[in-house]
XYZ file of C-alpha atoms in Angstrom:
329
model
C 116.790 94.933 144.346
C 119.521 95.631 141.777
C 117.633 97.897 139.364
C 120.034 97.718 136.444
C 118.814 97.712 132.804
C 119.186 93.945 132.387
C 117.102 92.966 135.428
C 114.501 95.630 134.697
C 114.219 94.444 131.110
C 113.918 90.778 132.056
C 111.204 91.527 134.590
C 109.339 93.635 132.020
C 109.367 90.758 129.518
C 108.090 88.324 132.172
C 105.277 90.701 133.149
C 104.294 91.232 129.511
C 103.964 87.471 129.064
C 101.452 87.617 131.942
C 99.574 90.521 130.263
C 100.686 92.979 132.975
C 101.486 95.582 130.360
C 101.244 98.777 132.416
C 103.672 97.593 135.081
C 105.989 96.289 132.354
C 105.910 99.687 130.627
C 107.123 101.485 133.744
C 110.028 99.047 134.085
C 110.974 99.361 130.407
C 110.890 103.146 130.767
C 113.209 102.981 133.774
C 115.598 100.684 131.907
C 115.636 103.073 128.938
C 116.350 106.033 131.233
C 119.371 104.164 132.588
C 120.638 102.883 129.210
C 119.173 104.884 126.288
C 121.962 103.739 123.950
C 121.339 100.032 124.528
C 119.505 98.865 121.388
C 117.817 95.914 123.128
C 116.501 98.152 125.900
C 115.352 100.727 123.360
C 113.574 98.056 121.280
C 111.706 96.794 124.322
C 110.682 100.291 125.431
C 109.556 101.445 121.984
C 107.508 98.255 121.523
C 105.859 98.850 124.893
C 104.971 102.427 123.910
C 103.620 101.282 120.538
C 101.557 98.562 122.238
C 99.920 101.262 124.385
C 99.159 103.420 121.339
C 101.585 106.194 122.319
C 102.851 106.681 118.769
C 104.551 110.114 119.149
C 106.811 108.725 121.880
C 107.262 105.304 120.272
C 108.249 106.100 116.681
C 111.591 107.941 117.162
C 112.926 105.253 119.509
C 111.439 102.448 117.421
C 113.072 103.534 114.177
C 116.545 104.047 115.641
C 116.584 100.893 117.755
C 115.169 98.314 115.326
C 117.716 98.940 112.567
C 121.255 100.313 112.315
C 121.683 102.523 109.247
C 125.024 104.101 110.112
C 126.673 102.273 107.204
C 124.232 103.913 104.787
C 124.555 107.404 106.285
C 128.202 107.368 105.224
C 127.130 107.067 101.578
C 123.684 108.708 101.206
C 122.035 111.475 103.277
C 119.149 110.247 105.438
C 115.754 111.842 104.930
C 114.722 113.736 108.068
C 110.988 113.543 107.429
C 110.564 117.024 105.948
C 107.792 116.567 103.404
C 108.743 119.508 101.204
C 112.262 118.120 100.802
C 111.062 115.151 98.729
C 109.794 116.803 95.549
C 111.864 115.573 92.633
C 114.255 113.679 94.915
C 115.413 110.110 94.308
C 114.873 108.256 97.584
C 116.111 104.767 98.407
C 113.815 102.946 100.870
C 115.391 100.041 102.747
C 113.399 97.103 104.067
C 113.690 96.603 107.810
C 112.403 94.035 110.270
C 110.487 90.911 109.285
C 108.177 90.315 106.341
C 105.118 91.352 108.320
C 106.769 94.564 109.486
C 107.617 95.569 105.936
C 104.110 94.864 104.675
C 102.649 96.914 107.514
C 104.910 99.918 106.989
C 104.692 99.742 103.188
C 101.294 101.452 103.545
C 103.203 104.743 103.623
C 105.270 104.185 100.469
C 102.518 105.836 98.362
C 102.878 108.964 100.503
C 106.487 109.319 99.394
C 105.363 109.264 95.755
C 102.511 111.687 96.507
C 105.096 114.132 97.867
C 106.947 114.006 94.553
C 109.686 111.519 95.402
C 111.071 108.993 92.933
C 110.963 105.830 95.038
C 113.331 102.859 94.853
C 112.490 100.031 97.244
C 115.244 97.574 98.198
C 113.990 94.399 99.852
C 114.698 90.641 99.972
C 114.347 88.828 96.605
C 111.525 86.578 97.805
C 109.615 89.684 98.849
C 110.182 92.101 95.971
C 107.593 90.453 93.692
C 104.845 91.969 95.842
C 105.926 95.469 94.843
C 107.521 95.150 91.414
C 104.437 96.487 89.594
C 103.298 98.980 92.218
C 102.415 102.349 90.643
C 104.051 104.317 93.464
C 107.453 102.577 93.236
C 109.708 103.515 90.335
C 112.146 100.661 90.858
C 112.475 97.577 93.030
C 115.885 96.171 93.953
C 115.958 92.524 95.010
C 118.616 91.958 97.608
C 120.507 93.583 100.444
C 123.416 95.973 100.427
C 125.744 93.186 101.553
C 124.771 91.007 98.610
C 124.826 93.551 95.803
C 128.626 93.783 95.547
C 128.849 97.279 94.141
C 125.547 97.235 92.226
C 124.128 99.826 94.630
C 125.506 103.162 93.434
C 125.122 105.951 96.036
C 125.147 108.685 93.378
C 121.865 107.278 92.019
C 120.039 108.564 95.111
C 119.572 111.891 96.850
C 118.195 110.495 100.119
C 117.508 107.231 101.900
C 115.113 106.051 104.586
C 113.803 102.754 105.970
C 110.282 101.344 106.126
C 110.578 101.241 109.932
C 110.916 105.037 110.023
C 107.877 105.843 107.886
C 105.383 105.603 110.738
C 107.182 108.413 112.539
C 106.993 110.629 109.459
C 103.365 109.982 108.509
C 101.441 108.652 111.521
C 101.184 110.702 114.699
C 98.058 108.882 115.930
C 96.052 105.747 115.202
C 93.380 107.953 113.600
C 95.762 108.943 110.785
C 96.428 105.384 109.571
C 95.242 105.011 105.925
C 92.197 102.683 106.038
C 92.080 101.518 102.413
C 93.842 98.385 101.092
C 97.190 99.271 99.561
C 98.396 96.006 97.993
C 96.644 94.374 95.046
C 97.113 91.006 93.390
C 97.265 92.787 90.014
C 100.443 94.581 91.144
C 102.194 91.310 91.995
C 104.568 89.575 89.633
C 103.814 85.852 89.860
C 103.985 82.849 87.592
C 100.278 82.423 88.353
C 97.666 84.985 87.356
C 95.276 82.715 89.244
C 95.481 79.257 90.765
C 91.941 78.425 89.650
C 90.393 77.907 93.079
C 87.282 79.809 92.066
C 86.832 77.811 88.883
C 86.772 74.528 90.803
C 85.018 75.652 93.969
C 82.803 78.440 92.671
C 79.839 77.555 94.866
C 81.655 77.016 98.143
C 83.326 79.536 100.456
C 87.099 79.236 100.608
C 88.796 79.755 103.966
C 92.569 80.053 104.041
C 94.327 78.640 107.098
C 97.868 79.537 108.259
C 99.176 77.951 111.454
C 102.897 78.694 111.498
C 104.802 81.892 112.201
C 108.409 82.525 111.262
C 109.847 81.938 114.715
C 112.000 78.845 114.233
C 114.973 80.545 115.901
C 113.013 81.553 119.007
C 112.926 79.243 122.050
C 109.291 80.108 122.797
C 107.203 79.596 119.662
C 104.171 81.260 121.148
C 102.585 82.483 117.895
C 102.401 79.157 116.031
C 99.681 76.571 116.686
C 100.480 73.169 118.114
C 99.464 70.021 116.253
C 96.539 69.509 118.648
C 95.335 73.077 118.130
C 95.475 72.675 114.352
C 93.424 69.470 114.467
C 90.878 71.062 116.810
C 90.235 73.931 114.403
C 90.336 71.888 111.215
C 87.769 69.463 112.606
C 85.335 72.237 113.431
C 82.260 71.901 111.174
C 82.236 74.595 108.519
C 79.036 76.226 107.252
C 77.730 76.070 103.698
C 80.185 73.387 102.547
C 83.137 75.714 102.941
C 86.625 74.430 102.186
C 89.898 74.924 104.046
C 92.830 76.141 101.923
C 96.407 75.586 103.113
C 98.425 78.818 103.390
C 101.469 77.361 105.151
C 104.651 77.674 103.134
C 107.114 74.916 102.310
C 106.666 71.688 104.222
C 103.961 73.113 106.467
C 101.168 70.872 105.155
C 98.194 70.775 107.450
C 97.196 67.465 109.124
C 93.801 67.147 107.471
C 92.811 64.942 104.523
C 90.417 67.239 102.655
C 92.249 70.544 102.742
C 92.992 72.244 99.417
C 96.728 72.557 98.689
C 97.365 75.381 96.196
C 100.858 75.790 94.684
C 102.671 78.310 96.905
C 106.368 78.866 96.234
C 106.836 82.457 97.339
C 105.068 85.590 98.565
C 103.751 86.385 95.101
C 101.982 83.029 94.900
C 100.585 83.628 98.387
C 99.086 86.937 97.260
C 97.481 85.327 94.210
C 95.920 82.617 96.394
C 94.707 85.151 98.980
C 92.889 87.110 96.287
C 90.635 84.085 95.659
C 89.626 83.498 99.280
C 86.516 84.557 101.177
C 88.195 84.506 104.586
C 91.647 83.964 106.077
C 92.163 82.383 109.504
C 95.758 82.812 110.611
C 98.241 83.200 113.408
C 100.226 86.416 113.783
C 102.606 86.156 110.836
C 103.299 87.725 107.442
C 100.205 86.094 105.911
C 98.026 88.057 108.338
C 99.683 91.295 107.232
C 99.452 90.517 103.537
C 95.771 89.581 103.758
C 95.077 92.738 105.756
C 96.994 94.907 103.297
C 94.885 93.432 100.476
C 91.644 94.109 102.353
C 90.675 90.432 102.659
C 88.508 89.487 105.685
C 90.991 88.015 108.134
C 90.669 86.430 111.566
C 93.944 86.620 113.512
C 94.654 84.347 116.490
C 96.877 86.245 118.920
C 98.812 84.917 121.917
C 98.556 86.756 125.213
C 101.743 88.644 124.347
C 101.107 89.662 120.754
C 103.088 91.955 118.463
C 103.120 95.552 119.640
C 101.047 96.956 116.760
C 98.042 94.821 117.813
C 97.761 96.760 121.073
C 96.457 95.211 124.278
C 92.693 95.096 123.808
C 89.898 95.133 121.272
C 88.792 92.865 118.448
C 89.790 95.189 115.615
C 93.215 96.087 114.317
C 93.981 99.809 113.986
C 96.257 99.009 111.040
C 93.955 96.731 109.013
C 90.234 97.429 108.849
C 89.464 93.949 107.461
C 91.032 92.117 110.429
C 89.194 90.651 113.392
C 91.369 89.788 116.378
C 90.938 86.800 118.696
C 93.056 87.274 121.816
C 94.266 84.474 124.068
C 94.359 85.712 127.626
């Protein structure tokens, strides 16, 4: 009865969790009309638009609501998306969102270089190894502005932007998404050139398995698999003597005696391991994005309310041609 932004937003989230996406979209739109400057409302509405594939309406709200760059605008001019303005310009690209978001939106970093820009990419240290040898990035900075303590010199750059804004500048429809893989293991800086999985298991298919998403701080861990779900999948008979390969990071060892445990310390190691696999089976997390960006056949297990860029239907991802989607109703 009280149609204020908070109640509208809460009802929209509840309806989305029940897969009632169209009704939820209308409520999110109403909440945004009432409170366009509320970042939480704007995030919800832009995600709903992106989920429906309405990219022209989603991108401007998405970019402004998912990251606050006002602190950077005071030091470096923000690129407005004009392609001709990039030739010969030094542009600083900031990482935004989670690991998966940055991998997804990094597909447009080569476009900046193609337009003549000199690209510097600033991202978390554990993430920068994926891009340190990329031919379209002139320099990679490991860290955040808060942690550089004066090492970031504004006069070194003519413009700045964020990965979260690149979709709005280069992708006006799903049909314009670049289909080819854009990350390669050879571009990654890792202590391992290979972990030798192929040398030991040359005659058997290798299937990577990732069961955990980075949602430890969320009360509803709806993307990660439960222990029972992990056991159910791991005990499924595999064809042709295939082997499971653990892709969980840290202490996320899988509850199965015969699974292969490669040495994974960071994202670079993960990329090296992925390059040796025949198939990846994973929940919706950064591993799914990295495998998709590398063009590796990937099966993604999605909850009923999945990330917005997976849409609401279909078994194929518009962002990764090598992904097959399995949706939980």
